[in-house]
CSV table of C-alpha atoms in Angstrom, one decimal:
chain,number,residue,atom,x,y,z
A,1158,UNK,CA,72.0,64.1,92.4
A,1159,UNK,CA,76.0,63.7,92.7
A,1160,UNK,CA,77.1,64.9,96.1
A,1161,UNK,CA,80.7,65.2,96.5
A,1162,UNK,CA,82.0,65.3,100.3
A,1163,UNK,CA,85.8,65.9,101.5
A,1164,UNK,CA,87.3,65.2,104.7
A,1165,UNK,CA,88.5,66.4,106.8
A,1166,UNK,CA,87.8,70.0,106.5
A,1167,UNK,CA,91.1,71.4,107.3
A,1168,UNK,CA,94.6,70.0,108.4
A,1169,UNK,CA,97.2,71.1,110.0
A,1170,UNK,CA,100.5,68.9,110.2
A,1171,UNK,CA,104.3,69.9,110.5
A,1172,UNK,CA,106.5,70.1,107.8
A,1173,UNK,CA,108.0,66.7,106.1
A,1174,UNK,CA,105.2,64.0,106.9
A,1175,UNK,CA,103.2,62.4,104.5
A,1176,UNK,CA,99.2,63.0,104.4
A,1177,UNK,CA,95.9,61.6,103.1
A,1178,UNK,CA,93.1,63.5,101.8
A,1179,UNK,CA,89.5,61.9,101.1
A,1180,UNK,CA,87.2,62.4,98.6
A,1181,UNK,CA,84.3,60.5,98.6
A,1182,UNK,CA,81.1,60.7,95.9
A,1183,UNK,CA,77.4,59.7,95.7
A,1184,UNK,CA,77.0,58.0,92.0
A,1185,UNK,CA,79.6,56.3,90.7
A,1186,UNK,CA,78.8,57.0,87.1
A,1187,UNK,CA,81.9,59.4,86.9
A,1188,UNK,CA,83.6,60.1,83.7
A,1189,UNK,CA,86.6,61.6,86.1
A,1190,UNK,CA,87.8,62.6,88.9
A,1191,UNK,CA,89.9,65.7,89.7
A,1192,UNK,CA,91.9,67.1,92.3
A,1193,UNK,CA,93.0,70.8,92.3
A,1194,UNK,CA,94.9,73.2,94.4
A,1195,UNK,CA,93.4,76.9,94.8
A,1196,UNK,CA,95.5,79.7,97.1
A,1197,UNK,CA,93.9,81.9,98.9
A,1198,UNK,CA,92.0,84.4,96.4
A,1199,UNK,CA,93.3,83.1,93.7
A,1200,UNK,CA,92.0,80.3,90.3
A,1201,UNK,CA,92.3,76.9,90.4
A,1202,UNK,CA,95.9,74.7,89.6
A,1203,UNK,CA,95.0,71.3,88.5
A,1204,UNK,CA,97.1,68.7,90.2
A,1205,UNK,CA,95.9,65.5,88.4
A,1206,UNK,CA,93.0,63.9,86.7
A,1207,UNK,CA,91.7,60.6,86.7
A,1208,UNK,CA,89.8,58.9,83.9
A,1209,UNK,CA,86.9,56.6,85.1
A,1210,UNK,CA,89.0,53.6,83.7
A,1211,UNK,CA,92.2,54.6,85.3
A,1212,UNK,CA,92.5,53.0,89.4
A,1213,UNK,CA,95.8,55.7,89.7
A,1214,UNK,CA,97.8,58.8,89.1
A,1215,UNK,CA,101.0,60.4,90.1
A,1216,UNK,CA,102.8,63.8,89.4
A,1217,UNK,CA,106.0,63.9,91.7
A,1218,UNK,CA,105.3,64.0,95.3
A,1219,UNK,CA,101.6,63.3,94.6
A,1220,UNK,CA,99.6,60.7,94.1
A,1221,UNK,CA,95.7,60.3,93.6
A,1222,UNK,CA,93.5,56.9,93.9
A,1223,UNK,CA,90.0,56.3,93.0
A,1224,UNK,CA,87.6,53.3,93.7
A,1225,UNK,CA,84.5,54.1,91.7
A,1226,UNK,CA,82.6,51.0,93.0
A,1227,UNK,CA,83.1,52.4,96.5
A,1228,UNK,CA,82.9,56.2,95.7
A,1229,UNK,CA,86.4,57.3,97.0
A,1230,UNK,CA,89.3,58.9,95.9
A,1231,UNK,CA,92.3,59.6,98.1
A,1232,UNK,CA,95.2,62.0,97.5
A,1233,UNK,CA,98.5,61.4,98.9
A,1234,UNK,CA,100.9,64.0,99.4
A,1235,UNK,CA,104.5,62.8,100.3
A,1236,UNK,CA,107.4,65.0,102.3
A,1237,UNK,CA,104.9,68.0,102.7
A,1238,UNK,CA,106.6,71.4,102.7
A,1239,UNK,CA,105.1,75.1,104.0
A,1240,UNK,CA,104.6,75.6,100.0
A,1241,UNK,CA,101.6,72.8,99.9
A,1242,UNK,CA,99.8,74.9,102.1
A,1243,UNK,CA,96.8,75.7,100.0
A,1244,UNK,CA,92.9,74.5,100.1
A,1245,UNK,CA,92.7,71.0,97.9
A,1246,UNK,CA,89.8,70.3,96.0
A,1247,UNK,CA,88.4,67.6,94.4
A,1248,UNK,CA,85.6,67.6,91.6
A,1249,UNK,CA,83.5,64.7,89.7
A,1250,UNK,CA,83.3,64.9,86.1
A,1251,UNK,CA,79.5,64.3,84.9
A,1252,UNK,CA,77.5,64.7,82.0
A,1253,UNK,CA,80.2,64.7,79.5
A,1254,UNK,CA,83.4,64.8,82.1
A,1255,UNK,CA,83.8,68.8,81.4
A,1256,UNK,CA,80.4,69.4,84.1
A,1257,UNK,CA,82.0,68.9,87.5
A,1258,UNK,CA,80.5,68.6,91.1
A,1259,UNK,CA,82.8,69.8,93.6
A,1260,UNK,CA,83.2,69.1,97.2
A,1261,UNK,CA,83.6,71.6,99.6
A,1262,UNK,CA,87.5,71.0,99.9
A,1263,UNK,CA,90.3,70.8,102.2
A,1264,UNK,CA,92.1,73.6,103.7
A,1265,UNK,CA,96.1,72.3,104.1
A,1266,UNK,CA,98.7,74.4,106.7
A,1267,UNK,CA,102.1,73.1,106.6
A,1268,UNK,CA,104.0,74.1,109.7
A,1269,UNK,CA,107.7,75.0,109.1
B,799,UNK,CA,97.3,73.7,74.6
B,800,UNK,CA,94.0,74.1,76.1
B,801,UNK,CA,94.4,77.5,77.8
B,802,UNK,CA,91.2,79.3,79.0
B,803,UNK,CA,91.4,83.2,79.7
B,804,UNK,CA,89.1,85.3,81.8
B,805,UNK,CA,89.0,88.5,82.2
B,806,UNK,CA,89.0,91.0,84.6
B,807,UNK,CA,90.6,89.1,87.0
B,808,UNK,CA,88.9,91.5,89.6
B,809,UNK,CA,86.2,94.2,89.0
B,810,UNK,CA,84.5,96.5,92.1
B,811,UNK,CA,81.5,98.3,90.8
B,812,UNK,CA,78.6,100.0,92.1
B,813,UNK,CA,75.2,98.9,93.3
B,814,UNK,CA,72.8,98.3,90.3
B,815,UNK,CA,75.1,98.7,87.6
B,816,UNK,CA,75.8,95.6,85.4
B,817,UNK,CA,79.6,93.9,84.8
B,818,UNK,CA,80.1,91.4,82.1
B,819,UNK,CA,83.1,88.5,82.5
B,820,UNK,CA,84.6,87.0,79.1
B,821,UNK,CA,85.6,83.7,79.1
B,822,UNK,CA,88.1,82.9,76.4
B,823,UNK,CA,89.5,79.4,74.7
B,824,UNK,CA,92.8,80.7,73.6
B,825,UNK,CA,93.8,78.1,71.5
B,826,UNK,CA,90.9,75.4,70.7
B,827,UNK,CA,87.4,75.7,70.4
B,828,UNK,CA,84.7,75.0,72.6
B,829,UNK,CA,80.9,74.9,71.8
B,830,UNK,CA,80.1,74.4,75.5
B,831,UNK,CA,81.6,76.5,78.1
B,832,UNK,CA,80.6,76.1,82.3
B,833,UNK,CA,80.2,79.2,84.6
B,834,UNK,CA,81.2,78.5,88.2
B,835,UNK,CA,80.5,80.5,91.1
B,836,UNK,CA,82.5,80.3,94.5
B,837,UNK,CA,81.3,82.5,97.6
B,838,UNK,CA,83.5,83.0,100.8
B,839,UNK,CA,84.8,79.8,102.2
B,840,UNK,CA,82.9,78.1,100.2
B,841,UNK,CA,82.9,75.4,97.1
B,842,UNK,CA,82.8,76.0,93.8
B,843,UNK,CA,79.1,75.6,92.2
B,844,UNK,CA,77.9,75.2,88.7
B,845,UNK,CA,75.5,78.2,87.7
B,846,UNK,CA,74.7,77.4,83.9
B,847,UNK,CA,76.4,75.7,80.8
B,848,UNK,CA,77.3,77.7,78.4
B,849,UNK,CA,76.6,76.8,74.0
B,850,UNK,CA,77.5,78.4,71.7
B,851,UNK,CA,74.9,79.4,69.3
B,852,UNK,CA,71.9,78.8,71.6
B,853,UNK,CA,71.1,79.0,74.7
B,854,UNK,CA,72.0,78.3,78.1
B,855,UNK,CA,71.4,76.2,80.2
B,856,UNK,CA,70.9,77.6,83.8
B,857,UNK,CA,71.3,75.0,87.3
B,858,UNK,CA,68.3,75.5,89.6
B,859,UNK,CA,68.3,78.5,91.7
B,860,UNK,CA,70.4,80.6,89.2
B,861,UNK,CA,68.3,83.3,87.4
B,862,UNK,CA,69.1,83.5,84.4
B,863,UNK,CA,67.7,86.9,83.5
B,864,UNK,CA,70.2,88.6,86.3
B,865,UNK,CA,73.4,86.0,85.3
B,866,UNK,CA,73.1,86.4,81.2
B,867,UNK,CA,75.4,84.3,79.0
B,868,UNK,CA,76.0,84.4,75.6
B,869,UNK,CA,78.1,82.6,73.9
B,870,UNK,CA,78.4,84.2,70.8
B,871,UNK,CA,81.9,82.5,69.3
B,872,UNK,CA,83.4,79.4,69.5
B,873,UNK,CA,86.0,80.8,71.5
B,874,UNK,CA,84.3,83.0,73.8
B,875,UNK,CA,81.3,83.1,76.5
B,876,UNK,CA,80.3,86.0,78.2
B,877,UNK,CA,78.7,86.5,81.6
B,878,UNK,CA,76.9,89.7,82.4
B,879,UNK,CA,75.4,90.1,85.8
B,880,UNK,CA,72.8,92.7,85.7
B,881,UNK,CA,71.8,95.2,88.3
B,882,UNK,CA,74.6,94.1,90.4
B,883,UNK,CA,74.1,94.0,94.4
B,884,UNK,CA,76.2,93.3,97.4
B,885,UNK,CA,75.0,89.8,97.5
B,886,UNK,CA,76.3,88.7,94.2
B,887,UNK,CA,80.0,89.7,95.2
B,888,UNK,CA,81.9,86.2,94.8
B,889,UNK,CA,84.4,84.5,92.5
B,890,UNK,CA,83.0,83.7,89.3
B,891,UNK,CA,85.5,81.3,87.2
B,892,UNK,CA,84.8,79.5,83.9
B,893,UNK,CA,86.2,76.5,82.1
B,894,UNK,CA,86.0,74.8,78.9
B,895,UNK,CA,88.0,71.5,77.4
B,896,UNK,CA,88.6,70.8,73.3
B,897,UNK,CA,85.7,68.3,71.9
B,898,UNK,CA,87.3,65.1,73.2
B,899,UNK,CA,89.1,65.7,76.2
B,900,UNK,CA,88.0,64.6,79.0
B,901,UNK,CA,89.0,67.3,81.4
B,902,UNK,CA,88.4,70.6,82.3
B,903,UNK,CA,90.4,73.5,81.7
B,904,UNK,CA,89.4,76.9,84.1
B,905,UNK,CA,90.0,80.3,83.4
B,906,UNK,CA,92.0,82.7,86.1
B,907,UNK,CA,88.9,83.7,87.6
B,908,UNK,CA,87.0,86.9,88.3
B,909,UNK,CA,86.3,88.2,91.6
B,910,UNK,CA,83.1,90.9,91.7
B,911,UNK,CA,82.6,92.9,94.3
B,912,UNK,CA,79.4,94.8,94.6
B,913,UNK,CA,79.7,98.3,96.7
């Protein structure tokens, strides 16, 4: 069974530095990997998605990494503002890449 | 392209009563559809996979005669949770992709609370 586990759990930094969030997974029979954004009571944004044949992503300031062999993804946020504050999740296609396992996510603050 | 509509986005109802959640693809069609449910601080977990023109299929734990689907249309699934309680209050989002993309695409979200 795919387990999908984030860490850390929350993090807190001041405003401008850079940041790593992990994501690591079980199986490494993927068929993608995706990170999203969800603020507070609200849906989920999709930051970026990552085919099982891809290593790499990037949408402006962000940028997401996955080993499959190892079972890790990483996203990197550069020049964090207050606005990034948000929880950050990241989910494992299965079964057909639309199924997705989900980890528990990580709850960003980004002091002014 | 690939936009997925839920709706409500929030519904309160009473104690026993039933509320159903549509889940729409807006501008491709989907035979298979996923229900998610999210409670407080918590993750986002699969409750059933939704097909359109049979019938679901229902991840351990989730009953499927209190969480009915039906997925009548290639564009829409519905969720009905019967004989709402207090437990079953939580964020229930769906999502869907076109045949051949290897994504997924969620709805808005619906949040149900139970009184």
């Amino acid at each position: 069974k795919q387990e999908v586990t984030q860490i850390p759990a929350a993090l807190s930094v001041p405003e401008g530095e850079n940041l790593v969030l992990n994501c690591s997974f079980t199986d490494s029979a993927i068929y993608n990997l995706q990170w999203f954004r969800q603020d507070p009571g609200k849906g989920l944004t999709s930051l970026l998605l990552i085919q099982s044949s891809q290593r790499e992503q990037t949408s402006g300031r962000l940028n997401a990494s996955l080993d499959k062999s190892s079972g890790r993804s990483t996203l990197y946020i550069a020049a964090s503002q207050p606005g990034d504050s948000a929880t950050y999740l990241c989910a494992v296609g299965i079964q057909g890449a639309q199924k997705l396992v989900f980890g528990q996510g990580t709850r960003l603050t980004i002091n002014p | 392209g690939a936009v997925v509509s839920q709706h409500p986005s929030r519904v309160i109802c009473k104690s026993g009563t039933s509320v159903k959640i549509e889940c729409r693809s807006l501008d491709f069609q989907a035979t298979t559809m996923f229900w998610y449910r999210q409670f407080p601080k918590q993750s986002l977990m699969l409750m059933a996979t939704s097909n359109e023109g049979s019938k679901a299929t229902y991840e351990q734990g989730v009953e499927k005669d209190k969480f009915l689907i039906n997925h009548a249309s290639l564009t829409l699934s519905t969720l009905t949770v019967t004989s709402a309680h207090p437990e079953d209050s939580s964020f229930y989002i769906c999502s869907a992709a076109p045949q051949g993309i290897n994504a997924a695409f969620f709805g808005q979200g619906t949040r149900l609370t139970v009184v």
